[in-house]
Amino acid sequence: MRFDFEQGPIRPPSESRSLLLRFTRNCPWNRCAFCPVYKGQAFSRRSLAEIKADIDTVRAIVDDVKALSWSMGEGGAVSEAVLQRILTDSTKSGTYRHVAVWLYHGDGTVFLQDANNPVLRTKDFVEALRYLKERVPGITRVTSYGRSATLARKSLEELREMREAGLDRVHIGLESGSDTVLKFMDKGATAAQHIEAGIKVKEAGMTLSEYVMPGLGGAQWSREHALETARVLEAIDPHFIRLRTLRVPPNTPLWEHLQSGAFQTLSDDDVVREIRLMIENLHSLHSTLTSDHMRNLLENLEGTFPHDKPKLLDIIDQYLALSDDDRILYRLGRYGGALRCVDDLPAYRPRLARARRELEQETGKPIDALIDELGGQYL
Ligand code: SF4
């Protein structure tokens, strides 16, 4: 369910601007209680030969697209006309189109997908990265997901080798700094490993993003989750902190804990209060906080510490100061895809109030249940 408000601020997602490659398949841990990704899919390392063959394919497509551009009088540039020609040619594969779109955007960014590419033998990972940079022209940045348990095991020398071979940025799923929460969620990493991995990645010269999951402590550990996550973030001082609010996916261990009563989720308002507590306790870091996901209630909760801390707290307080009715309308509008921030609410209030009445009448369900259903679509 998604509202169709013309000229709303939410635009449909565009195709990835990054070149997406895989050095591994799926997740080697595959156990986190809240994670719906890769469930039941076996992890494997891709061989160096396979990775190199993929890179050679990308290079061949790049050459082919450029040759097409020259033949169309576009001087080797991947213009809109060149892209159109490729996208309307039914003989071109999905990979070919993906590379063409990447060249068209021209950002030069590469994203190594799946959960933990650094789990490859360092020698192989480094060789794959070098080969990528040598064979594919115009790469400006290479990013990979990585698990703290793996990165903490690697020596600083190994991480420096990865950096020198071309790995610029690492995204780590911190989720929580609380050992109680990490253990309950079977995250496979401790707070100490998170700190060790984060510090090493930075020392090796890479840009570090830590993903934090507000709400993951549930009702029982919310305070500990907020305070311990703040403590771990302070110790790491990552370049970016990215918020991904918990939604409990069906058919996960956490869903079963929810059904049995072993875990209780927080209300949206309590999640906002939890984020406030975490931010309040961030004193000395220099990270940039981003809230770039529809799972987050306040998408404008973005800024760089320490300068923007008062602004971030103000954004939260602006939401918490809304009347009960307005907070309901805001949540309805946010998860319905119409709103990004509280300032968007006045323009949509009459339509949201009408939508609320109609939804309640049509379904007979309480508004909180309807809003939960809306929010559940962003897993
Ligand atoms: S490490 Fe990441 S991808 Fe793997 S199970 Fe946990 S959350 Fe999912």
Coordinates of C-alpha atoms and ligand atoms in Angstrom, one line a residue:
M1 CA 0.0 0.0 0.0
R2 CA 1.4 3.3 -1.0
F3 CA -0.3 6.7 -1.4
D4 CA -0.3 8.2 -4.8
F5 CA 0.1 11.9 -4.0
E6 CA 1.0 13.7 -7.2
Q7 CA 4.0 15.9 -6.8
G8 CA 4.9 14.3 -3.5
P9 CA 8.5 14.6 -2.4
I10 CA 9.2 10.9 -2.8
R11 CA 10.4 9.8 -6.2
P12 CA 10.6 6.2 -7.5
P13 CA 14.0 4.6 -7.0
S14 CA 16.2 4.9 -10.0
E15 CA 18.5 2.1 -11.2
S16 CA 21.8 1.8 -9.3
R17 CA 24.4 4.4 -10.3
S18 CA 27.1 2.1 -9.0
L19 CA 28.6 -0.8 -10.9
L20 CA 27.5 -3.9 -8.8
L21 CA 29.9 -6.8 -8.6
R22 CA 30.1 -9.9 -6.4
F23 CA 33.3 -11.4 -5.1
T24 CA 31.3 -13.7 -2.8
R25 CA 27.8 -15.1 -2.8
N26 CA 25.4 -14.5 0.1
C27 CA 26.4 -14.1 3.7
P28 CA 28.9 -16.4 5.5
W29 CA 27.2 -15.8 8.8
N30 CA 23.6 -16.0 7.7
R31 CA 22.2 -16.0 11.3
C32 CA 21.2 -12.6 12.5
A33 CA 17.8 -12.9 14.0
F34 CA 16.3 -9.8 12.2
C35 CA 17.9 -10.5 8.8
P36 CA 15.6 -11.6 5.9
V37 CA 18.5 -11.5 3.4
Y38 CA 20.1 -14.6 2.0
K39 CA 18.1 -16.9 4.4
G40 CA 18.6 -20.4 3.2
Q41 CA 21.0 -19.4 0.5
A42 CA 24.4 -21.1 0.9
F43 CA 27.5 -18.8 1.1
S44 CA 30.4 -19.4 -1.2
R45 CA 33.6 -17.6 -2.2
R46 CA 33.9 -16.9 -5.9
S47 CA 37.1 -18.1 -7.4
L48 CA 39.6 -15.5 -8.6
A49 CA 39.2 -16.9 -12.1
E50 CA 35.4 -16.3 -11.9
I51 CA 35.9 -12.8 -10.5
K52 CA 38.4 -11.9 -13.2
A53 CA 36.1 -13.3 -15.9
D54 CA 33.3 -11.0 -14.7
I55 CA 35.7 -8.0 -14.7
D56 CA 36.8 -8.9 -18.3
T57 CA 33.1 -9.0 -19.3
V58 CA 32.6 -5.5 -17.9
R59 CA 35.7 -4.3 -19.8
A60 CA 34.4 -5.8 -23.0
I61 CA 31.0 -4.1 -22.6
V62 CA 32.7 -0.8 -21.8
D63 CA 34.7 -1.1 -25.1
D64 CA 31.6 -2.1 -27.0
V65 CA 29.5 0.8 -25.7
K66 CA 32.2 3.3 -26.5
A67 CA 32.6 1.9 -30.0
L68 CA 28.8 2.3 -30.5
S69 CA 29.1 5.9 -29.2
W70 CA 31.8 6.7 -31.8
S71 CA 29.8 5.1 -34.6
M72 CA 26.8 7.3 -33.6
G73 CA 29.0 10.4 -33.7
E74 CA 28.9 10.9 -30.0
G75 CA 32.7 10.9 -29.6
G76 CA 32.9 8.0 -27.1
A77 CA 30.5 9.6 -24.6
V78 CA 27.6 7.6 -23.3
S79 CA 25.0 10.2 -24.1
E80 CA 21.2 9.8 -23.7
A81 CA 21.0 8.8 -27.4
V82 CA 23.6 6.0 -26.9
L83 CA 21.8 4.8 -23.7
Q84 CA 18.4 4.9 -25.5
R85 CA 19.8 2.8 -28.3
I86 CA 21.1 0.2 -25.9
L87 CA 18.0 0.1 -23.6
T88 CA 15.7 -0.4 -26.6
D89 CA 17.8 -3.2 -28.1
S90 CA 16.2 -6.4 -26.9
T91 CA 19.3 -8.4 -27.7
K92 CA 21.3 -6.7 -24.9
S93 CA 21.6 -8.6 -21.7
G94 CA 20.8 -7.2 -18.2
T95 CA 24.5 -7.0 -17.5
Y96 CA 25.1 -5.0 -20.7
R97 CA 22.3 -2.6 -19.8
H98 CA 23.6 -2.3 -16.2
V99 CA 27.1 -1.4 -17.4
A100 CA 25.7 1.1 -20.0
V101 CA 23.6 2.8 -17.3
W102 CA 26.7 3.0 -15.0
L103 CA 28.7 4.6 -17.8
Y104 CA 25.8 7.0 -18.6
H105 CA 25.7 8.3 -15.0
G106 CA 29.5 8.6 -15.0
D107 CA 30.0 8.5 -11.3
G108 CA 32.6 5.7 -11.6
T109 CA 31.5 4.1 -8.3
V110 CA 31.7 0.4 -7.7
F111 CA 29.8 -1.5 -5.1
L112 CA 30.9 -5.0 -4.0
Q113 CA 27.6 -6.7 -3.0
D114 CA 26.7 -9.3 -0.6
A115 CA 27.6 -9.3 3.0
N116 CA 31.3 -9.8 3.5
N117 CA 33.7 -9.7 0.6
P118 CA 36.8 -9.2 2.9
V119 CA 36.2 -12.8 4.1
L120 CA 38.1 -13.8 0.9
R121 CA 41.8 -14.6 1.5
T122 CA 43.5 -11.2 1.6
K123 CA 45.8 -12.2 -1.2
D124 CA 42.8 -13.1 -3.5
F125 CA 40.8 -10.0 -2.5
V126 CA 43.7 -7.7 -3.2
E127 CA 44.4 -9.3 -6.5
A128 CA 40.8 -9.0 -7.5
L129 CA 40.7 -5.3 -6.5
R130 CA 43.9 -4.6 -8.5
Y131 CA 42.6 -6.4 -11.5
L132 CA 39.3 -4.4 -11.3
K133 CA 41.2 -1.1 -11.2
E134 CA 43.5 -2.0 -14.0
R135 CA 40.9 -3.4 -16.4
V136 CA 38.0 -1.1 -16.0
P137 CA 38.7 2.6 -16.7
G138 CA 37.2 5.5 -14.8
I139 CA 36.6 3.9 -11.4
T140 CA 36.5 6.6 -8.8
R141 CA 35.5 4.6 -5.7
V142 CA 35.1 1.0 -4.6
T143 CA 32.9 0.2 -1.6
S144 CA 32.3 -3.2 0.1
Y145 CA 30.2 -4.5 2.9
G146 CA 32.2 -6.1 5.6
R147 CA 31.5 -7.9 8.9
S148 CA 33.3 -6.7 12.1
A149 CA 34.2 -10.2 13.1
T150 CA 36.1 -10.7 9.8
L151 CA 37.7 -7.3 9.7
A152 CA 38.8 -7.5 13.3
R153 CA 40.6 -10.8 12.5
K154 CA 42.6 -9.2 9.6
S155 CA 45.8 -7.4 10.5
L156 CA 46.2 -3.7 9.9
E157 CA 48.8 -4.6 7.3
E158 CA 46.2 -6.7 5.4
L159 CA 43.6 -3.9 5.6
R160 CA 46.2 -1.4 4.3
E161 CA 46.9 -3.8 1.4
M162 CA 43.2 -3.8 0.5
R163 CA 43.2 0.0 0.7
E164 CA 46.2 0.3 -1.6
A165 CA 44.6 -2.2 -4.0
G166 CA 41.6 0.1 -4.4
L167 CA 39.1 -0.5 -1.6
D168 CA 38.0 3.0 -0.6
R169 CA 35.0 2.5 1.6
V170 CA 33.6 -0.2 4.0
H171 CA 30.0 -0.5 5.2
I172 CA 29.7 -2.4 8.5
G173 CA 26.4 -3.5 10.0
L174 CA 27.1 -2.4 13.6
E175 CA 23.3 -2.6 14.5
S176 CA 24.0 -2.2 18.2
G177 CA 26.8 -1.5 20.6
S178 CA 25.1 -3.5 23.3
D179 CA 26.6 -7.0 23.9
T180 CA 23.2 -8.1 25.3
V181 CA 21.4 -7.1 22.1
L182 CA 24.1 -8.4 19.8
K183 CA 24.0 -11.8 21.6
F184 CA 20.2 -12.0 21.6
M185 CA 20.2 -11.1 17.8
D186 CA 23.0 -13.7 17.1
K187 CA 24.9 -10.9 15.3
G188 CA 28.2 -12.9 15.5
A189 CA 30.1 -9.9 16.7
T190 CA 30.8 -8.3 20.1
A191 CA 31.0 -4.6 20.9
A192 CA 34.8 -5.0 21.3
Q193 CA 35.1 -6.6 17.8
H194 CA 33.0 -3.7 16.4
I195 CA 35.4 -1.2 17.9
E196 CA 38.5 -3.1 16.9
A197 CA 37.3 -3.5 13.3
G198 CA 36.1 0.1 12.9
I199 CA 39.3 1.6 14.3
K200 CA 41.4 -0.6 12.0
V201 CA 39.4 0.2 8.9
K202 CA 39.9 3.9 9.6
E203 CA 43.6 3.4 10.4
A204 CA 44.0 1.6 7.1
G205 CA 42.8 4.8 5.4
M206 CA 39.3 3.7 4.3
T207 CA 36.1 5.6 4.7
L208 CA 33.9 3.8 7.2
S209 CA 30.1 3.7 7.4
E210 CA 28.4 2.1 10.4
Y211 CA 24.8 1.0 10.1
V212 CA 22.9 1.4 13.3
M213 CA 19.5 -0.2 13.9
P214 CA 17.2 1.9 16.1
G215 CA 14.6 -0.3 17.9
L216 CA 16.8 -3.4 17.9
G217 CA 16.9 -3.5 21.7
G218 CA 13.1 -3.7 21.8
A219 CA 11.2 -2.6 24.9
Q220 CA 13.5 -4.5 27.3
W221 CA 16.9 -3.2 26.2
S222 CA 16.1 0.2 24.5
R223 CA 18.1 2.3 27.0
E224 CA 21.1 -0.1 27.0
H225 CA 20.9 -0.2 23.2
A226 CA 21.0 3.6 22.9
L227 CA 23.7 4.2 25.5
E228 CA 26.0 1.3 24.4
T229 CA 25.6 2.1 20.7
A230 CA 26.6 5.7 21.5
R231 CA 29.6 4.4 23.5
V232 CA 30.8 2.2 20.6
L233 CA 30.3 4.9 18.1
E234 CA 32.3 7.3 20.2
A235 CA 35.1 4.8 20.4
I236 CA 35.1 4.3 16.6
D237 CA 34.2 7.8 15.4
P238 CA 33.2 6.5 11.9
H239 CA 32.9 8.8 8.9
F240 CA 29.2 8.0 8.5
I241 CA 26.5 6.6 10.8
R242 CA 23.5 5.3 8.8
L243 CA 20.2 4.7 10.5
R244 CA 18.1 1.6 9.5
T245 CA 15.1 1.4 11.9
L246 CA 14.1 -2.2 12.8
R247 CA 11.2 -3.7 11.0
V248 CA 10.7 -7.4 12.0
P249 CA 10.5 -9.5 8.8
P250 CA 8.1 -12.5 8.9
N251 CA 9.7 -15.9 9.1
T252 CA 12.8 -14.8 10.9
P253 CA 14.0 -15.9 14.3
L254 CA 13.1 -12.4 15.6
W255 CA 9.6 -12.8 14.3
E256 CA 9.3 -16.0 16.4
H257 CA 10.6 -14.2 19.4
L258 CA 7.9 -11.5 18.8
Q259 CA 5.2 -14.2 18.7
S260 CA 6.4 -15.9 21.8
G261 CA 6.7 -12.7 23.7
A262 CA 10.5 -13.0 24.2
F263 CA 10.9 -9.7 22.3
Q264 CA 8.6 -6.7 22.2
T265 CA 9.0 -4.0 19.6
L266 CA 9.0 -0.3 20.5
S267 CA 6.4 2.1 19.2
D268 CA 7.5 4.5 16.5
D269 CA 7.5 7.4 19.1
D270 CA 9.7 5.4 21.5
V271 CA 12.2 4.6 18.6
V272 CA 12.5 8.4 18.1
R273 CA 13.1 8.8 21.8
E274 CA 15.7 6.1 21.7
I275 CA 17.5 7.8 18.8
R276 CA 17.4 11.0 20.8
L277 CA 19.0 9.3 23.8
M278 CA 21.8 8.0 21.5
I279 CA 22.5 11.4 19.9
E280 CA 22.4 13.1 23.3
N281 CA 25.2 10.7 24.4
L282 CA 27.4 11.4 21.3
H283 CA 29.8 14.0 22.6
S284 CA 33.2 13.9 20.8
L285 CA 32.8 12.3 17.4
H286 CA 32.9 13.9 14.0
S287 CA 30.7 11.5 12.1
T288 CA 28.0 12.5 9.6
L289 CA 24.6 11.0 10.5
T290 CA 22.3 10.0 7.6
S291 CA 18.8 8.7 7.7
D292 CA 18.5 7.8 4.0
H293 CA 15.9 5.1 4.1
M294 CA 12.1 4.9 4.1
R295 CA 12.2 2.7 7.2
N296 CA 13.3 5.8 9.2
L297 CA 10.5 8.1 10.4
L298 CA 12.6 11.3 10.1
E299 CA 14.4 11.3 6.8
N300 CA 15.8 14.8 7.5
L301 CA 17.7 13.6 10.5
E302 CA 21.0 14.3 8.9
G303 CA 24.0 16.3 10.0
T304 CA 27.7 16.3 11.0
F305 CA 28.8 16.1 14.7
P306 CA 29.6 18.0 16.7
H307 CA 28.3 21.1 14.9
D308 CA 24.9 19.7 13.9
K309 CA 24.0 18.0 17.2
P310 CA 21.7 20.7 18.4
K311 CA 19.9 20.7 15.0
L312 CA 19.5 16.9 15.1
L313 CA 17.9 17.1 18.6
D314 CA 15.7 19.9 17.4
I315 CA 14.4 17.8 14.5
I316 CA 13.5 15.1 16.9
D317 CA 11.9 17.5 19.4
Q318 CA 9.9 19.0 16.5
Y319 CA 8.3 15.6 15.9
L320 CA 7.8 14.8 19.6
A321 CA 6.1 18.2 20.1
L322 CA 3.4 17.4 17.6
S323 CA -0.1 16.7 18.9
D324 CA -1.1 13.0 19.2
D325 CA -3.2 13.4 16.1
D326 CA -0.5 15.0 14.1
R327 CA 2.0 12.3 15.0
I328 CA -0.4 9.7 13.7
L329 CA -1.0 11.7 10.5
Y330 CA 2.8 12.2 10.1
R331 CA 3.5 8.5 10.5
L332 CA 0.7 7.7 8.1
G333 CA 2.0 10.1 5.5
R334 CA 5.6 9.1 6.0
Y335 CA 5.1 5.4 5.5
G336 CA 2.6 6.1 2.8
G337 CA 5.4 7.7 0.9
A338 CA 4.1 11.3 1.0
L339 CA 6.3 12.9 3.7
R340 CA 10.1 13.2 4.4
C341 CA 10.0 15.5 7.4
V342 CA 7.6 17.3 9.8
D343 CA 7.7 20.4 7.7
D344 CA 6.0 18.5 4.9
L345 CA 3.0 17.8 7.2
P346 CA 0.9 21.0 6.9
A347 CA 0.5 20.7 3.1
Y348 CA -0.7 17.2 3.4
R349 CA -2.7 17.3 6.7
P350 CA -6.2 17.6 5.1
R351 CA -5.5 14.7 2.7
L352 CA -4.0 12.6 5.3
A353 CA -6.9 13.2 7.7
R354 CA -9.3 12.1 4.9
A355 CA -7.1 9.0 4.1
R356 CA -7.1 8.1 7.8
R357 CA -10.9 8.2 8.0
E358 CA -11.3 6.2 4.9
L359 CA -8.8 3.6 5.8
E360 CA -10.3 3.1 9.3
Q361 CA -13.8 2.8 7.8
E362 CA -12.8 0.5 5.0
T363 CA -10.7 -1.9 7.0
G364 CA -12.2 -1.6 10.5
K365 CA -8.6 -1.8 11.8
P366 CA -7.1 0.6 14.4
I367 CA -4.9 3.2 12.9
D368 CA -1.7 2.0 14.6
A369 CA -2.1 -1.4 13.0
L370 CA -2.6 0.2 9.6
I371 CA 0.5 2.3 10.0
D372 CA 2.5 -0.8 11.1
E373 CA 1.4 -2.5 7.9
L374 CA 2.5 0.5 5.8
G375 CA 5.8 0.6 7.6
G376 CA 6.3 -3.1 7.2
Q377 CA 6.6 -2.8 3.4
Y378 CA 10.1 -1.3 3.8
L379 CA 12.1 -4.3 4.9
Ligands
SF4_1 S1 25.8 -10.4 8.8 FE1 24.4 -9.0 7.6 S2 23.7 -10.2 5.8 FE2 24.6 -11.7 7.3 S3 22.9 -12.5 8.5 FE3 23.7 -10.7 9.6 S4 22.6 -8.9 8.9 FE4 22.2 -10.6 7.4

